[in-house]
XYZ file of C-alpha atoms in Angstrom:
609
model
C -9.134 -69.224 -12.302
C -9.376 -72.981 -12.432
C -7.874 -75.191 -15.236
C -11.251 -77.828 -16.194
C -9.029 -80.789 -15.170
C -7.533 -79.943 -12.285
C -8.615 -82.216 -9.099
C -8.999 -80.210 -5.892
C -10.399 -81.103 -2.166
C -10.455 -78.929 0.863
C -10.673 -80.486 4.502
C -12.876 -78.786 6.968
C -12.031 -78.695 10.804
C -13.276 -76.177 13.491
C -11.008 -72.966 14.246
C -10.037 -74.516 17.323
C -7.828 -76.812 15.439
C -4.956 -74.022 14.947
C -2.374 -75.063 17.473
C -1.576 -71.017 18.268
C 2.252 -71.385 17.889
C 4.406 -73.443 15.631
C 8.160 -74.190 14.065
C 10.784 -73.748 13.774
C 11.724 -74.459 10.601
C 15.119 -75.537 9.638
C 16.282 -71.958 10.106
C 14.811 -71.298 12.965
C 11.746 -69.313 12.158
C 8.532 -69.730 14.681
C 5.185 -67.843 14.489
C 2.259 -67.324 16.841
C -1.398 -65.993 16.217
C -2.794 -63.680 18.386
C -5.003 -66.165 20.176
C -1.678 -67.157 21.401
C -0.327 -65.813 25.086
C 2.452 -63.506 23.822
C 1.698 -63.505 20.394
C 1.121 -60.385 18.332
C -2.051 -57.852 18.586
C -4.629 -57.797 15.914
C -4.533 -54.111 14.837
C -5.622 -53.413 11.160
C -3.496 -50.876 9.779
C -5.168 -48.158 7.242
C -2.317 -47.530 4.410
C -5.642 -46.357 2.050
C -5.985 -43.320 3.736
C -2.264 -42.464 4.883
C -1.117 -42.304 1.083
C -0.422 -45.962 0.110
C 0.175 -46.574 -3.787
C -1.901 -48.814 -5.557
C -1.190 -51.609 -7.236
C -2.653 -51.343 -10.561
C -3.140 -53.982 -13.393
C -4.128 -57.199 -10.823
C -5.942 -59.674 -12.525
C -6.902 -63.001 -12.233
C -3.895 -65.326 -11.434
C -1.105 -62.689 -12.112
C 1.080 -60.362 -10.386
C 2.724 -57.317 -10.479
C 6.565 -55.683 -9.746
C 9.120 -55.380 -9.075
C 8.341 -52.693 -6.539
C 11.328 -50.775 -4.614
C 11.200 -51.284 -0.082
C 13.574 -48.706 0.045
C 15.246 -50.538 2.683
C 16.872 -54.181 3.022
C 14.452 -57.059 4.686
C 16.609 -59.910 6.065
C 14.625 -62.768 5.354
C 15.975 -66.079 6.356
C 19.864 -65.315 6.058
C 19.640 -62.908 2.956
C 18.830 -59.251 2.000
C 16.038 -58.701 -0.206
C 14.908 -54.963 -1.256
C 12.640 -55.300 -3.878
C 9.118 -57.198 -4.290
C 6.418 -58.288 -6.099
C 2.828 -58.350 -5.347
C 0.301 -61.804 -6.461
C -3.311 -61.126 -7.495
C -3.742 -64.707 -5.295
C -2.395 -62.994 -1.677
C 0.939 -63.516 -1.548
C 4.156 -61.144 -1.949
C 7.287 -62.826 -4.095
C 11.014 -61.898 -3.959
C 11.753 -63.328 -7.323
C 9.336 -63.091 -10.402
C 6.767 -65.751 -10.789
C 3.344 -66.701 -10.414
C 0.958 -68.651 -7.953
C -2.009 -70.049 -9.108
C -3.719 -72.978 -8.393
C -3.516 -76.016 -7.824
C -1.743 -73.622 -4.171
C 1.085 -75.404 -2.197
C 0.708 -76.290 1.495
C 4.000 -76.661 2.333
C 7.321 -75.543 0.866
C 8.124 -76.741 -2.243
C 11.211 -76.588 -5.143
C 8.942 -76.089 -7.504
C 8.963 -72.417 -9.108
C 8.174 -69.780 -8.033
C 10.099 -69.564 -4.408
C 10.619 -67.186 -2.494
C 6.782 -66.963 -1.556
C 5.271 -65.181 1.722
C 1.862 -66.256 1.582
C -0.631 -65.184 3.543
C -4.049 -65.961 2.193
C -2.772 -68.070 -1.004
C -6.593 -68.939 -2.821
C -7.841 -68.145 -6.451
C -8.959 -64.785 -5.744
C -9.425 -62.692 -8.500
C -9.341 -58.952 -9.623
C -11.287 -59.656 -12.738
C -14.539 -59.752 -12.015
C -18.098 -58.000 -13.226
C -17.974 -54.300 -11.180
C -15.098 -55.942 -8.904
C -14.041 -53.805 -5.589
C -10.829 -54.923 -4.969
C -7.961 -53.331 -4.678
C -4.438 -53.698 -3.106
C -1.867 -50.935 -1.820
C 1.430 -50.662 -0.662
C 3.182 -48.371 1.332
C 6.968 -47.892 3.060
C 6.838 -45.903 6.431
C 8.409 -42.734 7.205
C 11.436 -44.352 8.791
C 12.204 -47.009 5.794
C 11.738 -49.763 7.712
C 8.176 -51.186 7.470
C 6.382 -52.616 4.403
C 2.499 -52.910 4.629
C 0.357 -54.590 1.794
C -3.117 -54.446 1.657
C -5.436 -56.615 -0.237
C -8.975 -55.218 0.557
C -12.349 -56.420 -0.815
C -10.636 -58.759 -2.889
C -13.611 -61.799 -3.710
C -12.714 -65.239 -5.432
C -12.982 -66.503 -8.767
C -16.038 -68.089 -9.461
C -18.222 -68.964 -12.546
C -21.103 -67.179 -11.666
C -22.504 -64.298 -13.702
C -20.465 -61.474 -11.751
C -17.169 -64.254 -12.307
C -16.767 -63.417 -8.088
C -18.479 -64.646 -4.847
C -16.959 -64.093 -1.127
C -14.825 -61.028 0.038
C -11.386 -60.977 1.619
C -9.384 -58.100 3.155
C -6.012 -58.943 4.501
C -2.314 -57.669 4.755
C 1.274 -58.202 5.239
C 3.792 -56.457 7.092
C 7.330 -56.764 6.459
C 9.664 -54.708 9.730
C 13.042 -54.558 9.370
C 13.289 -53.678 12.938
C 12.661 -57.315 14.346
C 12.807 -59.064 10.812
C 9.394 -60.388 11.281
C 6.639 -60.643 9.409
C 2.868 -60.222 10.517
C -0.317 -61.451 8.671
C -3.814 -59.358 9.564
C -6.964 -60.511 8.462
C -9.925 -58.399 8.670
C -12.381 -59.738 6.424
C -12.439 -63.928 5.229
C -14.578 -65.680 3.739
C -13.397 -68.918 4.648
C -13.648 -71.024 1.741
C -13.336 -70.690 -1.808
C -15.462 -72.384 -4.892
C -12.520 -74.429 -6.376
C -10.137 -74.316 -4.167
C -11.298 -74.646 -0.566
C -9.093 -72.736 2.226
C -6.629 -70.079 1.928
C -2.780 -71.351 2.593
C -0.702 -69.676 4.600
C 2.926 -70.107 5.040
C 6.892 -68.719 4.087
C 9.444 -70.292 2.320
C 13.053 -69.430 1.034
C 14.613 -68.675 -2.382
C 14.985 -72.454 -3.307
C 11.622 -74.186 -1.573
C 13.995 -76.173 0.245
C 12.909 -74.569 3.460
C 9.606 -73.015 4.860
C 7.248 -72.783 7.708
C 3.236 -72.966 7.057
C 0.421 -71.763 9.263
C -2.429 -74.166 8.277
C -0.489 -77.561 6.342
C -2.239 -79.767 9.008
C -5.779 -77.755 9.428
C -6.486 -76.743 5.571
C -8.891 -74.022 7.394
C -8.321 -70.345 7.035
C -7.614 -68.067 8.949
C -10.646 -66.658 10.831
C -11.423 -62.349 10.380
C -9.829 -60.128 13.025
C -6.899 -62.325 13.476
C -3.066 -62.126 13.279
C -0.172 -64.407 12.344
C 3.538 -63.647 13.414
C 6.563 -65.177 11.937
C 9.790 -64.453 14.279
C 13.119 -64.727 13.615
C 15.854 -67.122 15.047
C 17.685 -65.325 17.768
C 20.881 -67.187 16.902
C 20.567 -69.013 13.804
C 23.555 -71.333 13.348
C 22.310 -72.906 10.218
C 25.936 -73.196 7.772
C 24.477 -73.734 4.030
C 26.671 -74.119 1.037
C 24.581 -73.361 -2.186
C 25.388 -72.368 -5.733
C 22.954 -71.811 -8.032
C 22.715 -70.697 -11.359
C 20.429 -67.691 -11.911
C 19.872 -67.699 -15.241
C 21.278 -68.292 -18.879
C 21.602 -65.727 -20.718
C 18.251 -63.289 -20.134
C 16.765 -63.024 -16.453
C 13.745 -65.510 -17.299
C 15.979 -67.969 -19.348
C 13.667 -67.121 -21.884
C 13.988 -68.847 -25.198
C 15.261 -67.149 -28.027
C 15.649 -67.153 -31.999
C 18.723 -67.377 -33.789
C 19.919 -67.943 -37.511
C 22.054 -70.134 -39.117
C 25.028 -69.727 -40.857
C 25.641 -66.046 -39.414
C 28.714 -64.950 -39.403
C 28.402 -63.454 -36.308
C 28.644 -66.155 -33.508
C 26.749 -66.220 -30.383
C 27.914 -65.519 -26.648
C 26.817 -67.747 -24.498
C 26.174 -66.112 -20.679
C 24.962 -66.712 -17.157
C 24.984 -65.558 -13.722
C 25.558 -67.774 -10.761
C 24.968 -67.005 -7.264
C 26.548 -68.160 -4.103
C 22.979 -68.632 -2.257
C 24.947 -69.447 0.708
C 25.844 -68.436 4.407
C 29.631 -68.531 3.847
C 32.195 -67.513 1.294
C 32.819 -70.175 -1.585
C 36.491 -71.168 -3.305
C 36.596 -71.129 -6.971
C 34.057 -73.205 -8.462
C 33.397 -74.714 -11.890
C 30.168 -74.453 -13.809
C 30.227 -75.952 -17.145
C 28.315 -74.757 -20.155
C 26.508 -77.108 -22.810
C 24.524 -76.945 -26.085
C 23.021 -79.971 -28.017
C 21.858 -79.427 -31.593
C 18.848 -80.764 -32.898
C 19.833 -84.290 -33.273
C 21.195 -84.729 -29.817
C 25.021 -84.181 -30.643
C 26.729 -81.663 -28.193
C 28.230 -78.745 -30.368
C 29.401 -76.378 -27.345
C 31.103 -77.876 -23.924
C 32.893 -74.744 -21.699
C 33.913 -74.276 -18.310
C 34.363 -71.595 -16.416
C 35.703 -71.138 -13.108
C 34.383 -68.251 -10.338
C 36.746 -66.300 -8.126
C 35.764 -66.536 -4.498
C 32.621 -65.863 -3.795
C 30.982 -64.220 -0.648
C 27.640 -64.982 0.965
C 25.036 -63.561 -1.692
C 26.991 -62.421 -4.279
C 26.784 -63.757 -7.818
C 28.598 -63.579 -11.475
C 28.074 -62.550 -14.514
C 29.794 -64.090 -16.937
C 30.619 -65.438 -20.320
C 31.710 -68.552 -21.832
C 34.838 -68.954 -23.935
C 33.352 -71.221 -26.449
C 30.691 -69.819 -28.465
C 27.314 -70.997 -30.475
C 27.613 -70.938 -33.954
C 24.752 -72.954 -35.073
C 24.187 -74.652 -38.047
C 21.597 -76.772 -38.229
C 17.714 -75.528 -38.162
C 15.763 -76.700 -35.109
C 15.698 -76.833 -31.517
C 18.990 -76.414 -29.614
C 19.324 -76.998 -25.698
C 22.307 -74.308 -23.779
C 22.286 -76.541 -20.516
C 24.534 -74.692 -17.302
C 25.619 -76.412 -14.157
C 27.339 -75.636 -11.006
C 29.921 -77.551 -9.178
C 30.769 -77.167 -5.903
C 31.370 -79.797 -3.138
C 29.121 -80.012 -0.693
C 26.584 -78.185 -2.321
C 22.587 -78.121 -1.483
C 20.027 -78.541 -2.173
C 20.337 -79.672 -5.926
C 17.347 -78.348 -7.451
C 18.872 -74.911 -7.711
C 22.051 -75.897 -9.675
C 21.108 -75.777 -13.147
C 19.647 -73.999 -16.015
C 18.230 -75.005 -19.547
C 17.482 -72.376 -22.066
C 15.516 -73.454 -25.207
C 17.471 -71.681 -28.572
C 15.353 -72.381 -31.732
C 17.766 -71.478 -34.928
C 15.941 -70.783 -38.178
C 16.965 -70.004 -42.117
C 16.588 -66.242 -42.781
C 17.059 -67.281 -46.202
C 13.790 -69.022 -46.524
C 10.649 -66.619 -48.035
C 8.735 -67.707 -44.910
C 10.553 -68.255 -41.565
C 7.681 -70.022 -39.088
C 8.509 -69.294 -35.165
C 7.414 -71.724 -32.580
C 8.602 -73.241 -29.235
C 7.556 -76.860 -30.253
C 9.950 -78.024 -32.814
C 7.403 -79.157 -34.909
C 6.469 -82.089 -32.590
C 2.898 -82.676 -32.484
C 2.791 -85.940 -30.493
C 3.631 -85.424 -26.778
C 0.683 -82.875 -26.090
C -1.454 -82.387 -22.860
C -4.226 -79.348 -23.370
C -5.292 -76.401 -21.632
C -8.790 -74.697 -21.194
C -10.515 -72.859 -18.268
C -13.792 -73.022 -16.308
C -16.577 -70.605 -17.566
C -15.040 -70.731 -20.986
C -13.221 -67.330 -20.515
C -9.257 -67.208 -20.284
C -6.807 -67.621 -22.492
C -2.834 -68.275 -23.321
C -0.246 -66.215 -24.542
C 3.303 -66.606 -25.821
C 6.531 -64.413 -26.821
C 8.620 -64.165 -29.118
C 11.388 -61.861 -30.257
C 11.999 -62.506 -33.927
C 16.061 -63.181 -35.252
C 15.743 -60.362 -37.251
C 14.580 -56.870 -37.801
C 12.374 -55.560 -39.378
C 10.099 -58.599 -39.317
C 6.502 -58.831 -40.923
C 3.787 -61.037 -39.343
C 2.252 -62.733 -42.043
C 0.487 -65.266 -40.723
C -0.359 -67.121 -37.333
C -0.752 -71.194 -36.469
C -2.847 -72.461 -33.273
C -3.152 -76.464 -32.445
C -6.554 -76.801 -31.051
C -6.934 -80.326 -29.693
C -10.887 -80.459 -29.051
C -13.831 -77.935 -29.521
C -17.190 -78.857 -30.194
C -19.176 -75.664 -31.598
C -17.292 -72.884 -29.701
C -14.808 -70.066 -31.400
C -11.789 -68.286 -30.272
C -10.065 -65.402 -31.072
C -6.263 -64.787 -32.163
C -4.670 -61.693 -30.935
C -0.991 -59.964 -31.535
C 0.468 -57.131 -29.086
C 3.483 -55.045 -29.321
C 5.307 -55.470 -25.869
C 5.213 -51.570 -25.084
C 3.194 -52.392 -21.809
C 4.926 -52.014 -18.222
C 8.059 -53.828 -17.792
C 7.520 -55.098 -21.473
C 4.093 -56.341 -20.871
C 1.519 -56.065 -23.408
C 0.002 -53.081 -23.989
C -0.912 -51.830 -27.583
C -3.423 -54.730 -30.229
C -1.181 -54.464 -33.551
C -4.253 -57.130 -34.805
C -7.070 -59.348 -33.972
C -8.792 -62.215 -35.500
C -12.430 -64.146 -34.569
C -12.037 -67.355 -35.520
C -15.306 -69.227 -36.069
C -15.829 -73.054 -34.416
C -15.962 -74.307 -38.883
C -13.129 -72.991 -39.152
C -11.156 -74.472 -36.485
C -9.309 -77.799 -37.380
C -9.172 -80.099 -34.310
C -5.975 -82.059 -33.792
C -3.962 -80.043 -36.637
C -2.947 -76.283 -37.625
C -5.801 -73.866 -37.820
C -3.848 -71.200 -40.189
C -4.653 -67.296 -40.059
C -3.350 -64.864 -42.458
C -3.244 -61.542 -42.317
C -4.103 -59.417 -44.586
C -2.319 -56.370 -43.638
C 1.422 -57.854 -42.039
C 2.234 -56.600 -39.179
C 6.282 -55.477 -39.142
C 7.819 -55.407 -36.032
C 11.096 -52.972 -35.909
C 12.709 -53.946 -32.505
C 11.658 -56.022 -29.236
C 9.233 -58.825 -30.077
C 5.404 -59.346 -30.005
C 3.021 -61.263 -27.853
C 0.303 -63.688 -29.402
C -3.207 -64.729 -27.664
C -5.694 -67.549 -27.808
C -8.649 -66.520 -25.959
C -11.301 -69.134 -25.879
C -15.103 -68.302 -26.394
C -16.848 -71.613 -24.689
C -15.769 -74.401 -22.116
C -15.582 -77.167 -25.172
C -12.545 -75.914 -26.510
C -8.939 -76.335 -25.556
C -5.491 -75.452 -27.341
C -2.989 -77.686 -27.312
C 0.387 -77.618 -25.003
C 3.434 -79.540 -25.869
C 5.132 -81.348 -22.647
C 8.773 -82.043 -24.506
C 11.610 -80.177 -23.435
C 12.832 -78.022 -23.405
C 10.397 -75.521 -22.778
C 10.413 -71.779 -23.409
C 9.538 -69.836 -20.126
C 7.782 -67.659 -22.077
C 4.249 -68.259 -22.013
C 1.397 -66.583 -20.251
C -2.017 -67.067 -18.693
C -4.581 -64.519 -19.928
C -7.797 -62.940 -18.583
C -9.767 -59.932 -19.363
C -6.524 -58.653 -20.733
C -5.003 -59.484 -17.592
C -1.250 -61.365 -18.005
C 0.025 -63.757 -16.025
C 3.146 -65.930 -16.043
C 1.767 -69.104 -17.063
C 1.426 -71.845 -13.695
C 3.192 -74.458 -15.657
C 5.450 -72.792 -17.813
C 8.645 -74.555 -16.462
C 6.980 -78.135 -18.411
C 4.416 -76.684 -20.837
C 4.609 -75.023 -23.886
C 1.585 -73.294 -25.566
C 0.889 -74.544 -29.741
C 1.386 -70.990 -31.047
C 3.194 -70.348 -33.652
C 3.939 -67.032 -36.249
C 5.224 -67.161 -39.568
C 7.076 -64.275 -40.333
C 9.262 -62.736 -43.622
C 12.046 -60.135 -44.189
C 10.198 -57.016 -43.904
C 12.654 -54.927 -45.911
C 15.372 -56.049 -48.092
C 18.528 -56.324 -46.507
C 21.324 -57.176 -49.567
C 23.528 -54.532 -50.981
C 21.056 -54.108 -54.575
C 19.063 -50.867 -54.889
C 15.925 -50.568 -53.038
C 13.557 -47.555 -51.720
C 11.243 -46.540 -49.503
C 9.040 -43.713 -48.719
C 11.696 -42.268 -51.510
C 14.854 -42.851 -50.254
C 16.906 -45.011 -52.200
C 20.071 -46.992 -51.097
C 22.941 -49.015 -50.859
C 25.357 -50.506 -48.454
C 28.729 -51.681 -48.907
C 30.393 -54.039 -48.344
C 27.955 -56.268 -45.582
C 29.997 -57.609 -43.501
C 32.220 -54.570 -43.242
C 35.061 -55.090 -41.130
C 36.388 -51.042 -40.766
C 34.322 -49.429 -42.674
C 31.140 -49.126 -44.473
C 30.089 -46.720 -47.535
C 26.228 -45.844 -47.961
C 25.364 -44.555 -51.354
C 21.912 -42.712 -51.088
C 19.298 -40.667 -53.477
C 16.760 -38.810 -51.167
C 13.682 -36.989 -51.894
C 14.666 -33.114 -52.303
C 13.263 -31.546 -49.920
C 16.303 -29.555 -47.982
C 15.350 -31.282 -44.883
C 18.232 -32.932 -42.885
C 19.338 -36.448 -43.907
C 20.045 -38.686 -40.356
C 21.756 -41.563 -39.845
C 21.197 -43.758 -36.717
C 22.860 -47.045 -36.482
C 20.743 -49.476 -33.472
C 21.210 -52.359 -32.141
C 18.490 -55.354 -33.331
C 16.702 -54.325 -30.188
C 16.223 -51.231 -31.446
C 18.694 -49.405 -28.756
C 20.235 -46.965 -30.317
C 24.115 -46.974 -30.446
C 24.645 -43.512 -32.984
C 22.743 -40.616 -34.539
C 24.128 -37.949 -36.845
C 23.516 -35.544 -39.743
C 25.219 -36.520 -42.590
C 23.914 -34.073 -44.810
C 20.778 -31.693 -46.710
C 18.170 -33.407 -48.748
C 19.119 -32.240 -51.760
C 19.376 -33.497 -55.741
C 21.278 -36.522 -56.678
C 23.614 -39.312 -55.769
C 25.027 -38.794 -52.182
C 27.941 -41.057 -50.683
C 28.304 -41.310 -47.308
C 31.389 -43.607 -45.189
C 31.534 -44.285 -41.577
C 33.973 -46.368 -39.856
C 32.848 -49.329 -38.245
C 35.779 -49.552 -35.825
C 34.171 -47.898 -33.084
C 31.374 -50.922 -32.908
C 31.758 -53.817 -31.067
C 31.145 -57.161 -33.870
C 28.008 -58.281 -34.498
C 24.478 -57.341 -36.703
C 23.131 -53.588 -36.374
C 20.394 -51.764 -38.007
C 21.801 -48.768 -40.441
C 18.148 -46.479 -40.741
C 18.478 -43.482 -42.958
C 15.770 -40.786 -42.471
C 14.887 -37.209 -43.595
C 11.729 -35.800 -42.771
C 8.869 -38.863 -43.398
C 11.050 -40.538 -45.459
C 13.099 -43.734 -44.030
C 15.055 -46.268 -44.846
C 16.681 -49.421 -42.899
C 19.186 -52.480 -43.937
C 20.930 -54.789 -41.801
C 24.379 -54.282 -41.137
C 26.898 -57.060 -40.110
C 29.950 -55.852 -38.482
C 33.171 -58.223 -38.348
C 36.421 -57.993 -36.402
């Protein structure tokens, strides 16, 4: 799927063009195509048939994993044994998402780790759409085989497809290599001309591509083989920072004032092909106004080739001020490369829980450095996520920044994040919004008449656009989120630019039960908590429907995983008083839920050393 603005060109040569062999790179890889003498034997390989697993929920620029090899690949001088699978023809060893504008070359930009080999907007969205990919591991654990077949590209005619493409990549452990097939091509695309083909390792900073001086195809009944080195003798010295604190250095909500401080975590890598001395990586946050509240450092041990850290700073966050905060991580070794790979910013937005109305957002209220999105056809959409600061949370209302439209609608959707890997799968609520009631250049408000309360995890929200005239707003100022998503016929996909853009989306939300230490009930349980913070114990004074059922307490975390469960008693007549001791949890803010039978009740707990 193509973004309205995006420039594109394509360059066409004959087939002859391909030179038949090429590299090495600066590792040492080489390939040849099976025109080439010595070069590998086109010989389509049927995984459909012999029991390969699909690969369900492709869509229109997404993909889909992790999925187990059950073995370890070496590919350039590391082990990887896990993968995941791009709608667009590729196969990733770290998260992320291709789309176009595609790379011919290797690049630093996210995502890395990319074998490509047929990288095009291809689609598995369209209008009674045949494709389908598979997988499959051989018998012996040590072959990978992944078969795109019938897969057509993107295109804005009435089916939203044209072209067909079957294709596949093997992955053998045996020889390290890795073999492209192509069966069926069509050779170019609508928008985005030929299909790329090419490798390139974790950081960008290295690859080898097929086609970077054709921009042709590959032609149908063809194969591609990339070899390893023999003897590689390639010495690289690379830390890197994985992430800050949550594998997709995804931004996240705090409040102010708490009296439980925040830890402030990472993992860093050695990348590397030889062991690493001690190393510092330093650890900063910068409040809202610029002035650097946290500075840390913490040194590694010795690290070998491809093993990381987890770790946790000494200094911790305990912010203040409302707004936008930046946690910034760096390494520093000598000698390190490449640079692009060194550091880390995670966005931390810190709100007032005291407020009636807390409003979540990812663009600090700045409305004046804003590029737009929108797609061709006038079909697609953007999505964000959030994870509120507190539980239990009630959606009250939502906020979109539309920056044109000119007689077309959208619609405003909200998912729980039940889906696959915490995906989203279940519509809590869904709103048409009509084109008079869309302010241009300023907050079109929704608000819902029935709140939505979310109990643990967060929620996604959608803007899916209903005509080519309109387009939502996405702030460019940093630091950005990494938690926004490109959406199409339901399909989810890590946003393209997610690493500089920021979708205008924002939720208001509210306390969605009270959470002081005065009476309150619900669903007939009555109850109160004392004292909050507790710092060895706590004392719950209940009145419960009487029913005889059991009572239960369960104490979570403000994820909703739960940390205890008990019966502390019968349903029966009257005042009930109840201690536990809080010892036995580690400091920090819990959820205390009292239930028996259909009747529940929840408050906030806030546990201190």
């Amino acid at each position: 799927m193509k973004q309205l603005f995006t420039l594109f060109f394509s360059v066409l040569v004959s087939v002859s063009a391909f030179a038949g062999q090429g590299g090495p790179d600066t590792w040492g890889y080489t390939w040849k195509d099976s025109n080439e003498p010595g070069g590998p034997v086109y010989s389509w390989i049927d995984i459909v048939s012999e029991g390969g697993t699909e690969v369900k929920l492709l869509a229109d620029d997404n993909s889909r994993g992790p999925f187990p090899m059950n073995f370890d690949f070496t590919y350039y001088w590391y082990d990887v044994n896990q993968f995941w699978v791009g709608s667009n023809g590729y196969l990733l060893f770290q998260n992320g998402n291709i789309a176009s504008p595609f790379q011919w070359g290797a690049s630093t930009l996210a995502p890395n780790d990319v074998v490509g080999a047929f990288l095009n907007d291809l689609t598995f969205g369209g209008i009674n759409d045949s494709a389908e990919c598979y997988y499959k591991v051989n018998a012996a654990k040590d072959t990978l085989i992944v078969s795109w077949i019938n897969v057509p590209y993107f295109d804005t005619n009435a089916n939203g497809q044209s072209g067909n493409n079957t294709f596949q990549i093997i992955l053998s452990a045996v020889d390290h290599s890795i073999t492209f097939q192509y069966k069926d091509v069509t050779p170019t695309s609508p928008y985005s001309g030929a299909s790329s083909v090419g490798i390139e390792n974790y950081s960008g900073s290295i690859g080898l591509w097929f086609n970077a001086s054709t921009f042709v195809s590959p032609p149908e009944n063809f194969a591609i083989k990339y070899y390893y080195p023999v003897s590689p003798t390639l010495a690289v010295t690379d830390a890197a920072i994985i992430y800050n604190d949550n594998p997709e250095t995804g931004a996240i909500f705090l409040t102010n004032n708490s009296p439980v401080a925040h830890d402030l975590k990472a993992r860093v890598k050695n990348y590397g092909t030889v062991t690493t001395n001690p190393f510092n990586v330093q650890g900063v946050v910068k409040d809202p106004v610029g002035t650097q509240v946290v500075a840390n450092f913490y040194q590694t041990d010795t690290l070998d080739a491809q093993e990381y850290a987890d770790f946790t700073f000494s200094q911790q966050l305990n912010p203040v001020l409302e707004g936008t905060y930046k946690y910034f991580t760096i390494t520093q070794l000598p000698g390190d490369y490449p640079p692009s790979n060194n550091s880390k910013t995670q966005e931390i937005v810190v709100v007032d829980p005291t407020l009636p109305e807390v409003r979540l957002g990812y663009d600090d209220g700045q409305t004046n450095q804003l590029t737009s999105i929108n797609w061709i056809g006038g079909e697609g959409g953007i999505g964000t996520y959030i994870i509120p600061p507190f539980y239990p949370a009630q959606i009250t209302k939502l906020h979109y920044w539309n920056t044109s439209n000119y007689g077309d609608a959208f619609s405003a959707r909200i998912f729980d994040d039940d889906g696959i890997s915490g995906l989203p799968y279940s519509l809590l609520d869904s709103f048409y919004v009509e084109s008079g009631d869309i302010v241009v250049s300023g907050w079109t408000d929704i608000t819902l008449p029935n709140p939505v309360t979310i109990t643990s995890g967060g929620f996604y929200l959608s803007w899916d656009m209903h005509g080519e005239s309109i387009a939502l707003g996405m702030t460019i100022a940093a630091p950005f989120s990494n938690r926004s998503f490109e959406v199409f016929n339901n399909g989810w996909g890590i946003y393209r630019y997610r690493e500089t853009q920021d979708p205008m989306i924002n939720a208001t939300i509210t306390q969605g039960f009270p959470t002081n230490v005065t009476a309150s009930t619900f669903n007939g349980i009555e109850m109160y908590l004392s004292p909050n913070p507790a710092s060895d114990h706590a004392t719950i004074q209940y009145t419960v429907p009487a029913t005889n059922e059991k009572v239960w307490l369960a104490i979570t975390d403000l994820q909703g995983k739960l940390i205890s469960r008990q019966n502390i008693g019968t349903a029966t007549e009257g005042q009930h008083t109840y201690t536990f001791d809080t010892n036995q949890y580690a400091a920090g803010m819990y959820l205390v839920q009292m239930y028996s039978g259909k009747n529940k009740k929840m408050e906030k707990l806030v546990i201190m050393d």
